Short mmCIF file of C-alpha atoms in Angstrom, two decimals:
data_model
loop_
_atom_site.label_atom_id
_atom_site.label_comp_id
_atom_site.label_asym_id
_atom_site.label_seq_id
_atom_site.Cartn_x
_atom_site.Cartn_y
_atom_site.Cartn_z
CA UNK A 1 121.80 53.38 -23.49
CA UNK A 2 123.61 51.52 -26.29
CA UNK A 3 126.75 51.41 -24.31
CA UNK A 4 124.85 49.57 -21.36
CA UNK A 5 123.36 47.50 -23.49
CA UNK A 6 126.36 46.45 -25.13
CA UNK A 7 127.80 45.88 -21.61
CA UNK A 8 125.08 43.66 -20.59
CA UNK A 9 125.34 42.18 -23.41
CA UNK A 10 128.76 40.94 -23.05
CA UNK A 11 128.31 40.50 -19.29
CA UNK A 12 125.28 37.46 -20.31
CA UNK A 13 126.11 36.08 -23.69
CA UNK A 14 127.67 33.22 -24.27
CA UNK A 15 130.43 34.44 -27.30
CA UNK A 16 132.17 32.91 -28.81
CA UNK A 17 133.92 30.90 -25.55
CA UNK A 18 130.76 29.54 -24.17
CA UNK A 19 130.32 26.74 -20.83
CA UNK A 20 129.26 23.72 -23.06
CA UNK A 21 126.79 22.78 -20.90
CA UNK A 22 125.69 26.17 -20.04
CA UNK A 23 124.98 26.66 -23.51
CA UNK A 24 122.94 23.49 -24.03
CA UNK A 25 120.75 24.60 -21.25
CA UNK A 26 120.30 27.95 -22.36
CA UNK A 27 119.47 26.19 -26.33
CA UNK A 28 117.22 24.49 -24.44
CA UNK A 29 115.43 27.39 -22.23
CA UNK A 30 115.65 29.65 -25.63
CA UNK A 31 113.92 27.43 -28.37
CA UNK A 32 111.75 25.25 -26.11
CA UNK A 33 111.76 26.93 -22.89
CA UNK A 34 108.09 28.61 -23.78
CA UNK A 35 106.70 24.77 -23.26
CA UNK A 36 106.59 25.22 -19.39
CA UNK A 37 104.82 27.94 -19.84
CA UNK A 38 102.66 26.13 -21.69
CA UNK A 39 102.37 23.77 -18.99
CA UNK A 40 102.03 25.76 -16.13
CA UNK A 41 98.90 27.25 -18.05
CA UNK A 42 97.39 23.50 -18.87
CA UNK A 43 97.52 23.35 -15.41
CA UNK A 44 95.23 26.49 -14.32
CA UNK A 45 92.95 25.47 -17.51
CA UNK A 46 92.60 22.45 -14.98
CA UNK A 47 92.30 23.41 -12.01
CA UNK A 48 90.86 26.87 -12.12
CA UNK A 49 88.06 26.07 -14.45
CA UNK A 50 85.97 29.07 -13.09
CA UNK A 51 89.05 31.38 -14.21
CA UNK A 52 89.07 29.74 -17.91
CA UNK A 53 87.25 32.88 -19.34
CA UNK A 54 90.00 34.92 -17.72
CA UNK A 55 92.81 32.13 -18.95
CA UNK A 56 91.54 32.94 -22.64
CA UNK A 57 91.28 36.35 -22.41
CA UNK A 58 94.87 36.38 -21.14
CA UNK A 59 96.31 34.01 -24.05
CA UNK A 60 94.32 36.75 -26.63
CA UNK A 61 96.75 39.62 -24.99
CA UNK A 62 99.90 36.93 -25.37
CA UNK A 63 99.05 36.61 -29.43
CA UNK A 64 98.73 40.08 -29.41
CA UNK A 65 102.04 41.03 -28.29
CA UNK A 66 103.29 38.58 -30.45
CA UNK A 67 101.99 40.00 -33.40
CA UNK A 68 102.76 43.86 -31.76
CA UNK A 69 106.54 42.82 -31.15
CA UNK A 70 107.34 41.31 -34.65
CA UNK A 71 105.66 44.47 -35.91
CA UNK A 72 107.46 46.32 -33.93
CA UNK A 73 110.74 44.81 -34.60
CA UNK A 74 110.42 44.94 -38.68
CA UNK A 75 109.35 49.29 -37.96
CA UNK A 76 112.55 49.65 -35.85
CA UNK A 77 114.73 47.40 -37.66
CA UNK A 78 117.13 46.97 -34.50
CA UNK A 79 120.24 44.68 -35.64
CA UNK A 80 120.36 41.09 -33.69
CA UNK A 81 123.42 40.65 -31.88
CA UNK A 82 125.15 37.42 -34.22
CA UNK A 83 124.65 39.73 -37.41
CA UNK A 84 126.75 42.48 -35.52
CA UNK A 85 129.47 40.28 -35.29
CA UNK A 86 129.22 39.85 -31.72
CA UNK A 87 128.29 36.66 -30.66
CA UNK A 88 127.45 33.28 -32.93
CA UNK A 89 123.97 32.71 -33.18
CA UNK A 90 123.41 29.43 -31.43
CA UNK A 91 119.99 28.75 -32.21
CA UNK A 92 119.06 29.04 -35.54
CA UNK A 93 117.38 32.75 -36.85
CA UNK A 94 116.30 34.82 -39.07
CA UNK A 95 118.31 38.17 -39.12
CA UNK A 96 115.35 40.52 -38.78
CA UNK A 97 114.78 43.00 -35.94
CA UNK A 98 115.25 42.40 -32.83
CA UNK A 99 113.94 44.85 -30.16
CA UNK A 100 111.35 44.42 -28.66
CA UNK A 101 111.75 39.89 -28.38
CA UNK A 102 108.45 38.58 -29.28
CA UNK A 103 109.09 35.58 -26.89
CA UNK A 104 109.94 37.84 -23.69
CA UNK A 105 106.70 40.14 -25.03
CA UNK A 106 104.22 37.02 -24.75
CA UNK A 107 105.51 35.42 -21.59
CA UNK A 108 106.18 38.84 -20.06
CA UNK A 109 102.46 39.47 -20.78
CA UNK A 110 101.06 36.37 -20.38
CA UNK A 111 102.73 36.40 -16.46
CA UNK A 112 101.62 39.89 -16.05
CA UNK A 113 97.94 39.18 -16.79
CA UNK A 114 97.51 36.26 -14.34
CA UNK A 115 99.43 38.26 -11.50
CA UNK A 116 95.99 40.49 -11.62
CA UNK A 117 94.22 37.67 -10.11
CA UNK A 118 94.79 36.28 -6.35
CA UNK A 119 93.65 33.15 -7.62
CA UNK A 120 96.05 32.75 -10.54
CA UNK A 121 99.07 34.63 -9.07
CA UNK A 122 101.26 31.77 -8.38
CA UNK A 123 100.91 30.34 -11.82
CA UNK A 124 101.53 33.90 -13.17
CA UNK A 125 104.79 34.05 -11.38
CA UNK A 126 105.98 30.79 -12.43
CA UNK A 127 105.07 32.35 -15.93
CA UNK A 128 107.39 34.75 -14.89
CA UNK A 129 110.01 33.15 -13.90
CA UNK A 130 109.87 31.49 -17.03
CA UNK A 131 110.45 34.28 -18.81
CA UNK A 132 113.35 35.10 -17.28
CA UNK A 133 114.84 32.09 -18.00
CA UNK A 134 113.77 31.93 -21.75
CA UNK A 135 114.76 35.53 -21.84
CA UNK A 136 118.33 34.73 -20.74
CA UNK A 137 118.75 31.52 -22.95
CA UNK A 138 117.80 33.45 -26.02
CA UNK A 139 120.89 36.46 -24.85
CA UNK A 140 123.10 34.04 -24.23
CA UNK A 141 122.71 31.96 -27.37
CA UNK A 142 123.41 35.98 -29.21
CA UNK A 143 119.82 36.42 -30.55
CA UNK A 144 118.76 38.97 -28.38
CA UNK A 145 120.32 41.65 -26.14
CA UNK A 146 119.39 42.73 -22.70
CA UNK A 147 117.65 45.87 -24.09
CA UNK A 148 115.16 43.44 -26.51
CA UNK A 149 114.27 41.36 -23.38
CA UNK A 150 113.21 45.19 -21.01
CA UNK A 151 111.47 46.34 -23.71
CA UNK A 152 109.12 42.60 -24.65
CA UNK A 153 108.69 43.27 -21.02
CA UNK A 154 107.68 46.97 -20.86
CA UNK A 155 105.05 45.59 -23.45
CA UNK A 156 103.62 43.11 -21.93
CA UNK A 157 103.35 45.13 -18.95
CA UNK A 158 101.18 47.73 -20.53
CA UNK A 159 98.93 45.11 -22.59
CA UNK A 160 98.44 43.62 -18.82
CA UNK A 161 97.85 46.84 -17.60
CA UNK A 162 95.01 47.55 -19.85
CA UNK A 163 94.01 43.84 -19.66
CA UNK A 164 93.76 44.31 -15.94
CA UNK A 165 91.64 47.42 -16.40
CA UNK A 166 89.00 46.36 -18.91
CA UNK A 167 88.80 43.07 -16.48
CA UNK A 168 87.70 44.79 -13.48
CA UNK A 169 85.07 47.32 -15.19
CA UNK A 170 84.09 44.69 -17.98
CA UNK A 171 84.24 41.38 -16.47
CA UNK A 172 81.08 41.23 -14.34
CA UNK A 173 79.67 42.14 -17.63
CA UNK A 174 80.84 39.30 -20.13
CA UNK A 175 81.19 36.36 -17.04
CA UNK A 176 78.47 33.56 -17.56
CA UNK A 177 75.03 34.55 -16.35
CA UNK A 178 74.77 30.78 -14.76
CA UNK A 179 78.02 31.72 -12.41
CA UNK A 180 76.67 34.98 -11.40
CA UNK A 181 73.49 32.99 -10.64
CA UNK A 182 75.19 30.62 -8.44
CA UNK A 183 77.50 33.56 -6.85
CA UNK A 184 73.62 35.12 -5.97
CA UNK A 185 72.27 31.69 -4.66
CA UNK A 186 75.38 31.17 -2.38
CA UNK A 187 75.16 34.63 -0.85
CA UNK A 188 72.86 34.48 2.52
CA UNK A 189 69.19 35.90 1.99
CA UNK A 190 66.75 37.53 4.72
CA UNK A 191 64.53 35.29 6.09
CA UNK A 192 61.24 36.23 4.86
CA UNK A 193 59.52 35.74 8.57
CA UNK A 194 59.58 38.36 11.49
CA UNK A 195 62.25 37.65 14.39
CA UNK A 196 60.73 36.58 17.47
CA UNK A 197 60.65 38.60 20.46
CA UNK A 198 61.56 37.00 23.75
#
C-alpha cells in the first residue's frame, strides 16, 4: 500500500519542478477551494428552504468529520509528504498527521449526505466535485498524499451512511409538525357524501 501511495504520489504532486500556473491553481483549489462549497450550499439554503433542516443536519456530520479526522490524524501520526522530504510544501502547514485530510473528510461527507436526497443531489455532486478538486490541489501543493484524500473519503462515506440511515427512520419524527400538516392538507380526502348512482 505504501509503495502505491508513494507512486501516486509522485504521479500528482507538483515537486519540486512544478507548472507555475498549475501550481497557482492548485494553491488556489487547496487553501480556498472549500469556498465553492460553501457556495454551492448558500445556494440550497436558498432555494430548498423545505430541505434546510436536512442542510443543517448535514453541515453537523461535516464538523464532525472535521473534528474525527484531526483526531484521527494526531492517533496515527502519519508523516505529511513536505516533512518526508518529498515535495515542498506550497501552502503553508503545520507538520502534524496527515491521514485521514480533514478537508477531503468534510467535503467528502458533506457531498455524500446531500446525494441521499433527489432533491439535493445535484448540489451534492457539485460538492463532490469539489472535493476532488480541493483534494488534488492540497497533493499537489505536497500536503497530502493520495492515500490521506481515500481515506477523508472512506469517512465521510460512513458518517453519510449513518446520516442517511437515521434520516429515513428519524426524520418524519424531528420534521416541523406545520410541514407535515401541510403535506396532510395537500393530500386528496374522501368526499364525505355518497356517490350518486346513475
Amino acid at each position: 500500500m505504501d509503495a502505491l501511495n508513494l507512486q501516486w504520489f509522485a504521479w500528482m504532486a507538483g515537486g519540486f519542478g512544478p507548472t507555475a500556473w498549475v501550481l497557482a491553481l492548485a494553491r488556489w483549489l487547496g487553501m480556498d477551494g472549500v469556498a465553492l462549497a460553501g457556495a454551492a450550499l448558500l445556494w440550497l439554503w436558498w432555494k430548498r428552504p423545505a430541505d434546510r433542516l436536512y442542510l443543517l443536519g448535514s453541515m453537523l456530520c461535516c464538523a464532525a468529520a472535521v473534528l474525527l479526522a484531526h483526531r484521527l490524524a494526531v492517533w496515527l501520526g502519519h508523516p505529511r509528504p513536505f516533512v518526508m522530504g518529498l515535495s515542498p510544501a506550497y501552502i503553508d502547514h503545520a507538520a502534524r498527521g496527515s491521514l485521514p485530510s480533514a478537508h477531503a473528510s468534510a467535503l467528502f461527507t458533506l457531498g455524500f449526505c446531500l446525494l441521499w436526497l433527489r432533491q439535493l443531489r445535484l448540489g451534492g455532486a457539485a460538492i463532490v466535485a469539489v472535493a476532488l478538486a480541493v483534494s488534488w490541489g492540497r497533493v499537489y501543493c505536497g500536503v497530502h498524499f493520495p492515500l490521506d484524500i481515500a481515506a477523508g473519503a472512506a469517512l465521510g462515506g460512513v458518517i453519510a451512511l449513518l446520516f442517511g440511515w437515521l434520516w429515513r427512520h428519524a426524520g418524519p419524527v424531528v420534521q416541523d409538525p406545520a410541514d407535515l400538516a401541510l403535506q396532510g392538507a395537500a393530500a386528496p380526502r374522501p368526499s364525505p357524501l355518497p356517490a350518486s348512482v346513475e
